[in-house]
Amino acid sequence: MDQLSKSKDAPKKIAHIGIAVKNLHDSINFYTDLLGLTLERVEEVASEQVRVAFLKIGESRIELLEPLSNESPIYRFIHKKGEGIHHIALEVNNINDRLANLKSNGIQLINEQAKEGADNAQIAFLHPKSTNGVLFELCQHQNKE
Ligand code: ZN
């Protein structure tokens, strides 16, 4: 496990939990008005064809994801499984070293290299086949913490 040395820091926190919704506008009221969470921002992520809303909850976030087209992975997820928890994002350092390390230890990656995600973070997904059916996102924020 020498390879772990480059990326041995454990993930720092759950960055966010991603929840697939059909319509942000219809869903967000539960989180803001009823639960009382603060809506931080809404943005569109062109590469994933989604509109996302981040709601702050302690040091983590809830990320609501609404598909913008039939090509969106979130559209396909909702079509197959319905709305619900889509992924768990872990805040990490050294994301590309970590991806290489995971790959060399037999974990199947959806993204072999980090790419630009919401909030200007570098992100990559691990294949749920390798992680007990959970879609994990690794997420590295540039200018925070
Ligand atoms: Zn996410």
PDB file of C-alpha atoms and ligand atoms in Angstrom:
ATOM      1  CA  MET A   1       0.000   0.000   0.000  1.00  0.00           C
ATOM      2  CA  ASP A   2       2.971   2.311  -0.560  1.00  0.00           C
ATOM      3  CA  GLN A   3       1.031   4.068  -3.267  1.00  0.00           C
ATOM      4  CA  LEU A   4      -1.250   5.425  -0.615  1.00  0.00           C
ATOM      5  CA  SER A   5       1.485   7.695   0.693  1.00  0.00           C
ATOM      6  CA  LYS A   6       0.887  10.302  -1.996  1.00  0.00           C
ATOM      7  CA  SER A   7      -2.757  10.660  -1.141  1.00  0.00           C
ATOM      8  CA  LYS A   8      -2.912   9.315   2.368  1.00  0.00           C
ATOM      9  CA  ASP A   9      -4.934  12.166   3.820  1.00  0.00           C
ATOM     10  CA  ALA A  10      -8.386  10.860   4.534  1.00  0.00           C
ATOM     11  CA  PRO A  11     -11.205  12.744   2.859  1.00  0.00           C
ATOM     12  CA  LYS A  12     -11.873  15.815   4.961  1.00  0.00           C
ATOM     13  CA  LYS A  13     -15.623  15.706   5.031  1.00  0.00           C
ATOM     14  CA  ILE A  14     -18.736  14.870   3.094  1.00  0.00           C
ATOM     15  CA  ALA A  15     -18.725  17.793   0.699  1.00  0.00           C
ATOM     16  CA  HIS A  16     -22.306  17.180  -0.301  1.00  0.00           C
ATOM     17  CA  ILE A  17     -25.010  14.625  -0.896  1.00  0.00           C
ATOM     18  CA  GLY A  18     -26.451  14.813  -4.411  1.00  0.00           C
ATOM     19  CA  ILE A  19     -30.198  14.340  -4.800  1.00  0.00           C
ATOM     20  CA  ALA A  20     -31.815  13.971  -8.216  1.00  0.00           C
ATOM     21  CA  VAL A  21     -35.038  15.949  -8.616  1.00  0.00           C
ATOM     22  CA  LYS A  22     -37.315  16.480 -11.581  1.00  0.00           C
ATOM     23  CA  ASN A  23     -37.754  20.166 -10.906  1.00  0.00           C
ATOM     24  CA  LEU A  24     -35.640  22.403  -8.648  1.00  0.00           C
ATOM     25  CA  HIS A  25     -38.302  25.036  -8.306  1.00  0.00           C
ATOM     26  CA  ASP A  26     -40.847  22.533  -7.017  1.00  0.00           C
ATOM     27  CA  SER A  27     -38.399  20.778  -4.690  1.00  0.00           C
ATOM     28  CA  ILE A  28     -36.508  23.572  -3.046  1.00  0.00           C
ATOM     29  CA  ASN A  29     -39.294  24.866  -0.821  1.00  0.00           C
ATOM     30  CA  PHE A  30     -39.056  21.779   1.398  1.00  0.00           C
ATOM     31  CA  TYR A  31     -35.380  22.484   2.116  1.00  0.00           C
ATOM     32  CA  THR A  32     -35.624  26.243   2.559  1.00  0.00           C
ATOM     33  CA  ASP A  33     -39.065  27.108   3.900  1.00  0.00           C
ATOM     34  CA  LEU A  34     -39.846  23.894   5.764  1.00  0.00           C
ATOM     35  CA  LEU A  35     -36.407  22.728   6.966  1.00  0.00           C
ATOM     36  CA  GLY A  36     -34.974  26.224   7.155  1.00  0.00           C
ATOM     37  CA  LEU A  37     -31.749  25.553   5.265  1.00  0.00           C
ATOM     38  CA  THR A  38     -30.000  28.369   3.434  1.00  0.00           C
ATOM     39  CA  LEU A  39     -29.860  28.271  -0.347  1.00  0.00           C
ATOM     40  CA  GLU A  40     -26.270  29.183  -1.227  1.00  0.00           C
ATOM     41  CA  ARG A  41     -26.550  29.307  -4.976  1.00  0.00           C
ATOM     42  CA  VAL A  42     -28.020  27.835  -8.119  1.00  0.00           C
ATOM     43  CA  GLU A  43     -25.853  27.183 -11.154  1.00  0.00           C
ATOM     44  CA  GLU A  44     -25.884  25.273 -14.406  1.00  0.00           C
ATOM     45  CA  VAL A  45     -23.188  22.706 -15.135  1.00  0.00           C
ATOM     46  CA  ALA A  46     -23.090  22.428 -18.903  1.00  0.00           C
ATOM     47  CA  SER A  47     -20.878  19.342 -18.995  1.00  0.00           C
ATOM     48  CA  GLU A  48     -23.455  17.352 -17.020  1.00  0.00           C
ATOM     49  CA  GLN A  49     -26.542  19.062 -18.465  1.00  0.00           C
ATOM     50  CA  VAL A  50     -27.831  19.860 -14.989  1.00  0.00           C
ATOM     51  CA  ARG A  51     -28.981  22.801 -12.933  1.00  0.00           C
ATOM     52  CA  VAL A  52     -27.837  22.432  -9.330  1.00  0.00           C
ATOM     53  CA  ALA A  53     -28.809  24.120  -6.076  1.00  0.00           C
ATOM     54  CA  PHE A  54     -26.549  23.976  -3.020  1.00  0.00           C
ATOM     55  CA  LEU A  55     -28.122  24.131   0.426  1.00  0.00           C
ATOM     56  CA  LYS A  56     -25.784  24.602   3.363  1.00  0.00           C
ATOM     57  CA  ILE A  57     -26.146  22.126   6.217  1.00  0.00           C
ATOM     58  CA  GLY A  58     -23.337  22.424   8.786  1.00  0.00           C
ATOM     59  CA  GLU A  59     -20.003  21.960   7.031  1.00  0.00           C
ATOM     60  CA  SER A  60     -21.673  19.966   4.248  1.00  0.00           C
ATOM     61  CA  ARG A  61     -24.187  20.713   1.535  1.00  0.00           C
ATOM     62  CA  ILE A  62     -27.206  19.135  -0.042  1.00  0.00           C
ATOM     63  CA  GLU A  63     -26.932  19.374  -3.826  1.00  0.00           C
ATOM     64  CA  LEU A  64     -30.217  19.172  -5.708  1.00  0.00           C
ATOM     65  CA  LEU A  65     -29.722  18.216  -9.353  1.00  0.00           C
ATOM     66  CA  GLU A  66     -32.307  18.890 -12.038  1.00  0.00           C
ATOM     67  CA  PRO A  67     -31.726  17.529 -15.565  1.00  0.00           C
ATOM     68  CA  LEU A  68     -31.629  20.106 -18.365  1.00  0.00           C
ATOM     69  CA  SER A  69     -32.036  17.630 -21.205  1.00  0.00           C
ATOM     70  CA  ASN A  70     -32.675  13.994 -22.028  1.00  0.00           C
ATOM     71  CA  GLU A  71     -28.911  13.636 -22.443  1.00  0.00           C
ATOM     72  CA  SER A  72     -28.259  14.430 -18.796  1.00  0.00           C
ATOM     73  CA  PRO A  73     -27.068  11.550 -16.594  1.00  0.00           C
ATOM     74  CA  ILE A  74     -29.576  12.852 -14.047  1.00  0.00           C
ATOM     75  CA  TYR A  75     -32.400  12.489 -16.555  1.00  0.00           C
ATOM     76  CA  ARG A  76     -31.406   8.880 -17.150  1.00  0.00           C
ATOM     77  CA  PHE A  77     -31.131   8.232 -13.408  1.00  0.00           C
ATOM     78  CA  ILE A  78     -34.624   9.600 -12.688  1.00  0.00           C
ATOM     79  CA  HIS A  79     -36.036   7.737 -15.680  1.00  0.00           C
ATOM     80  CA  LYS A  80     -34.604   4.459 -14.369  1.00  0.00           C
ATOM     81  CA  LYS A  81     -34.869   4.787 -10.608  1.00  0.00           C
ATOM     82  CA  GLY A  82     -37.005   7.812  -9.873  1.00  0.00           C
ATOM     83  CA  GLU A  83     -36.000  10.822  -7.822  1.00  0.00           C
ATOM     84  CA  GLY A  84     -33.724  10.231  -4.841  1.00  0.00           C
ATOM     85  CA  ILE A  85     -30.168  10.113  -3.552  1.00  0.00           C
ATOM     86  CA  HIS A  86     -27.818  10.068  -6.514  1.00  0.00           C
ATOM     87  CA  HIS A  87     -24.293  10.405  -5.112  1.00  0.00           C
ATOM     88  CA  ILE A  88     -22.140  11.219  -2.088  1.00  0.00           C
ATOM     89  CA  ALA A  89     -19.286  13.668  -2.594  1.00  0.00           C
ATOM     90  CA  LEU A  90     -16.106  13.464  -0.517  1.00  0.00           C
ATOM     91  CA  GLU A  91     -13.834  16.492  -0.173  1.00  0.00           C
ATOM     92  CA  VAL A  92     -10.244  15.427  -0.911  1.00  0.00           C
ATOM     93  CA  ASN A  93      -6.761  16.710  -1.651  1.00  0.00           C
ATOM     94  CA  ASN A  94      -4.551  15.518  -4.513  1.00  0.00           C
ATOM     95  CA  ILE A  95      -7.523  14.339  -6.509  1.00  0.00           C
ATOM     96  CA  ASN A  96      -5.620  13.054  -9.542  1.00  0.00           C
ATOM     97  CA  ASP A  97      -3.049  11.157  -7.457  1.00  0.00           C
ATOM     98  CA  ARG A  98      -5.898   9.683  -5.522  1.00  0.00           C
ATOM     99  CA  LEU A  99      -7.705   8.580  -8.686  1.00  0.00           C
ATOM    100  CA  ALA A 100      -4.555   6.906  -9.971  1.00  0.00           C
ATOM    101  CA  ASN A 101      -4.099   5.175  -6.644  1.00  0.00           C
ATOM    102  CA  LEU A 102      -7.684   3.934  -6.536  1.00  0.00           C
ATOM    103  CA  LYS A 103      -7.397   2.659 -10.094  1.00  0.00           C
ATOM    104  CA  SER A 104      -4.206   0.787  -9.353  1.00  0.00           C
ATOM    105  CA  ASN A 105      -6.020  -0.832  -6.436  1.00  0.00           C
ATOM    106  CA  GLY A 106      -8.747  -2.120  -8.700  1.00  0.00           C
ATOM    107  CA  ILE A 107     -11.430   0.527  -8.263  1.00  0.00           C
ATOM    108  CA  GLN A 108     -13.287   1.228 -11.480  1.00  0.00           C
ATOM    109  CA  LEU A 109     -13.389   4.947 -12.296  1.00  0.00           C
ATOM    110  CA  ILE A 110     -15.992   6.818 -14.294  1.00  0.00           C
ATOM    111  CA  ASN A 111     -13.552   9.734 -14.712  1.00  0.00           C
ATOM    112  CA  GLU A 112      -9.870   8.837 -14.878  1.00  0.00           C
ATOM    113  CA  GLN A 113      -8.907  12.497 -14.556  1.00  0.00           C
ATOM    114  CA  ALA A 114     -10.663  15.174 -12.562  1.00  0.00           C
ATOM    115  CA  LYS A 115     -12.852  17.563 -14.525  1.00  0.00           C
ATOM    116  CA  GLU A 116     -14.485  20.876 -13.795  1.00  0.00           C
ATOM    117  CA  GLY A 117     -17.696  20.572 -11.798  1.00  0.00           C
ATOM    118  CA  ALA A 118     -20.050  22.897  -9.982  1.00  0.00           C
ATOM    119  CA  ASP A 119     -18.507  25.607  -7.786  1.00  0.00           C
ATOM    120  CA  ASN A 120     -15.296  25.486  -9.887  1.00  0.00           C
ATOM    121  CA  ALA A 121     -14.326  22.327  -8.056  1.00  0.00           C
ATOM    122  CA  GLN A 122     -12.299  19.542  -9.643  1.00  0.00           C
ATOM    123  CA  ILE A 123     -14.475  16.447  -9.546  1.00  0.00           C
ATOM    124  CA  ALA A 124     -14.439  12.781 -10.575  1.00  0.00           C
ATOM    125  CA  PHE A 125     -16.838   9.905 -10.083  1.00  0.00           C
ATOM    126  CA  LEU A 126     -16.029   6.350  -8.980  1.00  0.00           C
ATOM    127  CA  HIS A 127     -18.038   3.531 -10.488  1.00  0.00           C
ATOM    128  CA  PRO A 128     -20.670   2.153  -8.089  1.00  0.00           C
ATOM    129  CA  LYS A 129     -19.799  -1.382  -9.223  1.00  0.00           C
ATOM    130  CA  SER A 130     -16.581  -0.978  -7.238  1.00  0.00           C
ATOM    131  CA  THR A 131     -18.092   0.741  -4.210  1.00  0.00           C
ATOM    132  CA  ASN A 132     -21.014  -1.320  -2.950  1.00  0.00           C
ATOM    133  CA  GLY A 133     -23.508   0.309  -5.247  1.00  0.00           C
ATOM    134  CA  VAL A 134     -22.774   3.856  -4.048  1.00  0.00           C
ATOM    135  CA  LEU A 135     -21.866   6.486  -6.616  1.00  0.00           C
ATOM    136  CA  PHE A 136     -19.039   8.465  -4.991  1.00  0.00           C
ATOM    137  CA  GLU A 137     -17.812  11.798  -6.277  1.00  0.00           C
ATOM    138  CA  LEU A 138     -14.379  13.020  -5.276  1.00  0.00           C
ATOM    139  CA  CYS A 139     -14.315  16.757  -5.105  1.00  0.00           C
ATOM    140  CA  GLN A 140     -11.425  19.200  -4.626  1.00  0.00           C
ATOM    141  CA  HIS A 141     -12.084  22.879  -4.119  1.00  0.00           C
ATOM    142  CA  GLN A 142      -9.266  25.162  -5.224  1.00  0.00           C
ATOM    143  CA  ASN A 143      -9.493  28.266  -3.139  1.00  0.00           C
ATOM    144  CA  LYS A 144     -11.217  27.126   0.009  1.00  0.00           C
ATOM    145  CA  GLU A 145     -10.077  25.730   3.354  1.00  0.00           C
TER     146      GLU A 145
HETATM  147 ZN    ZN B   1     -22.076  16.400  -6.666  1.00  0.00          ZN
END
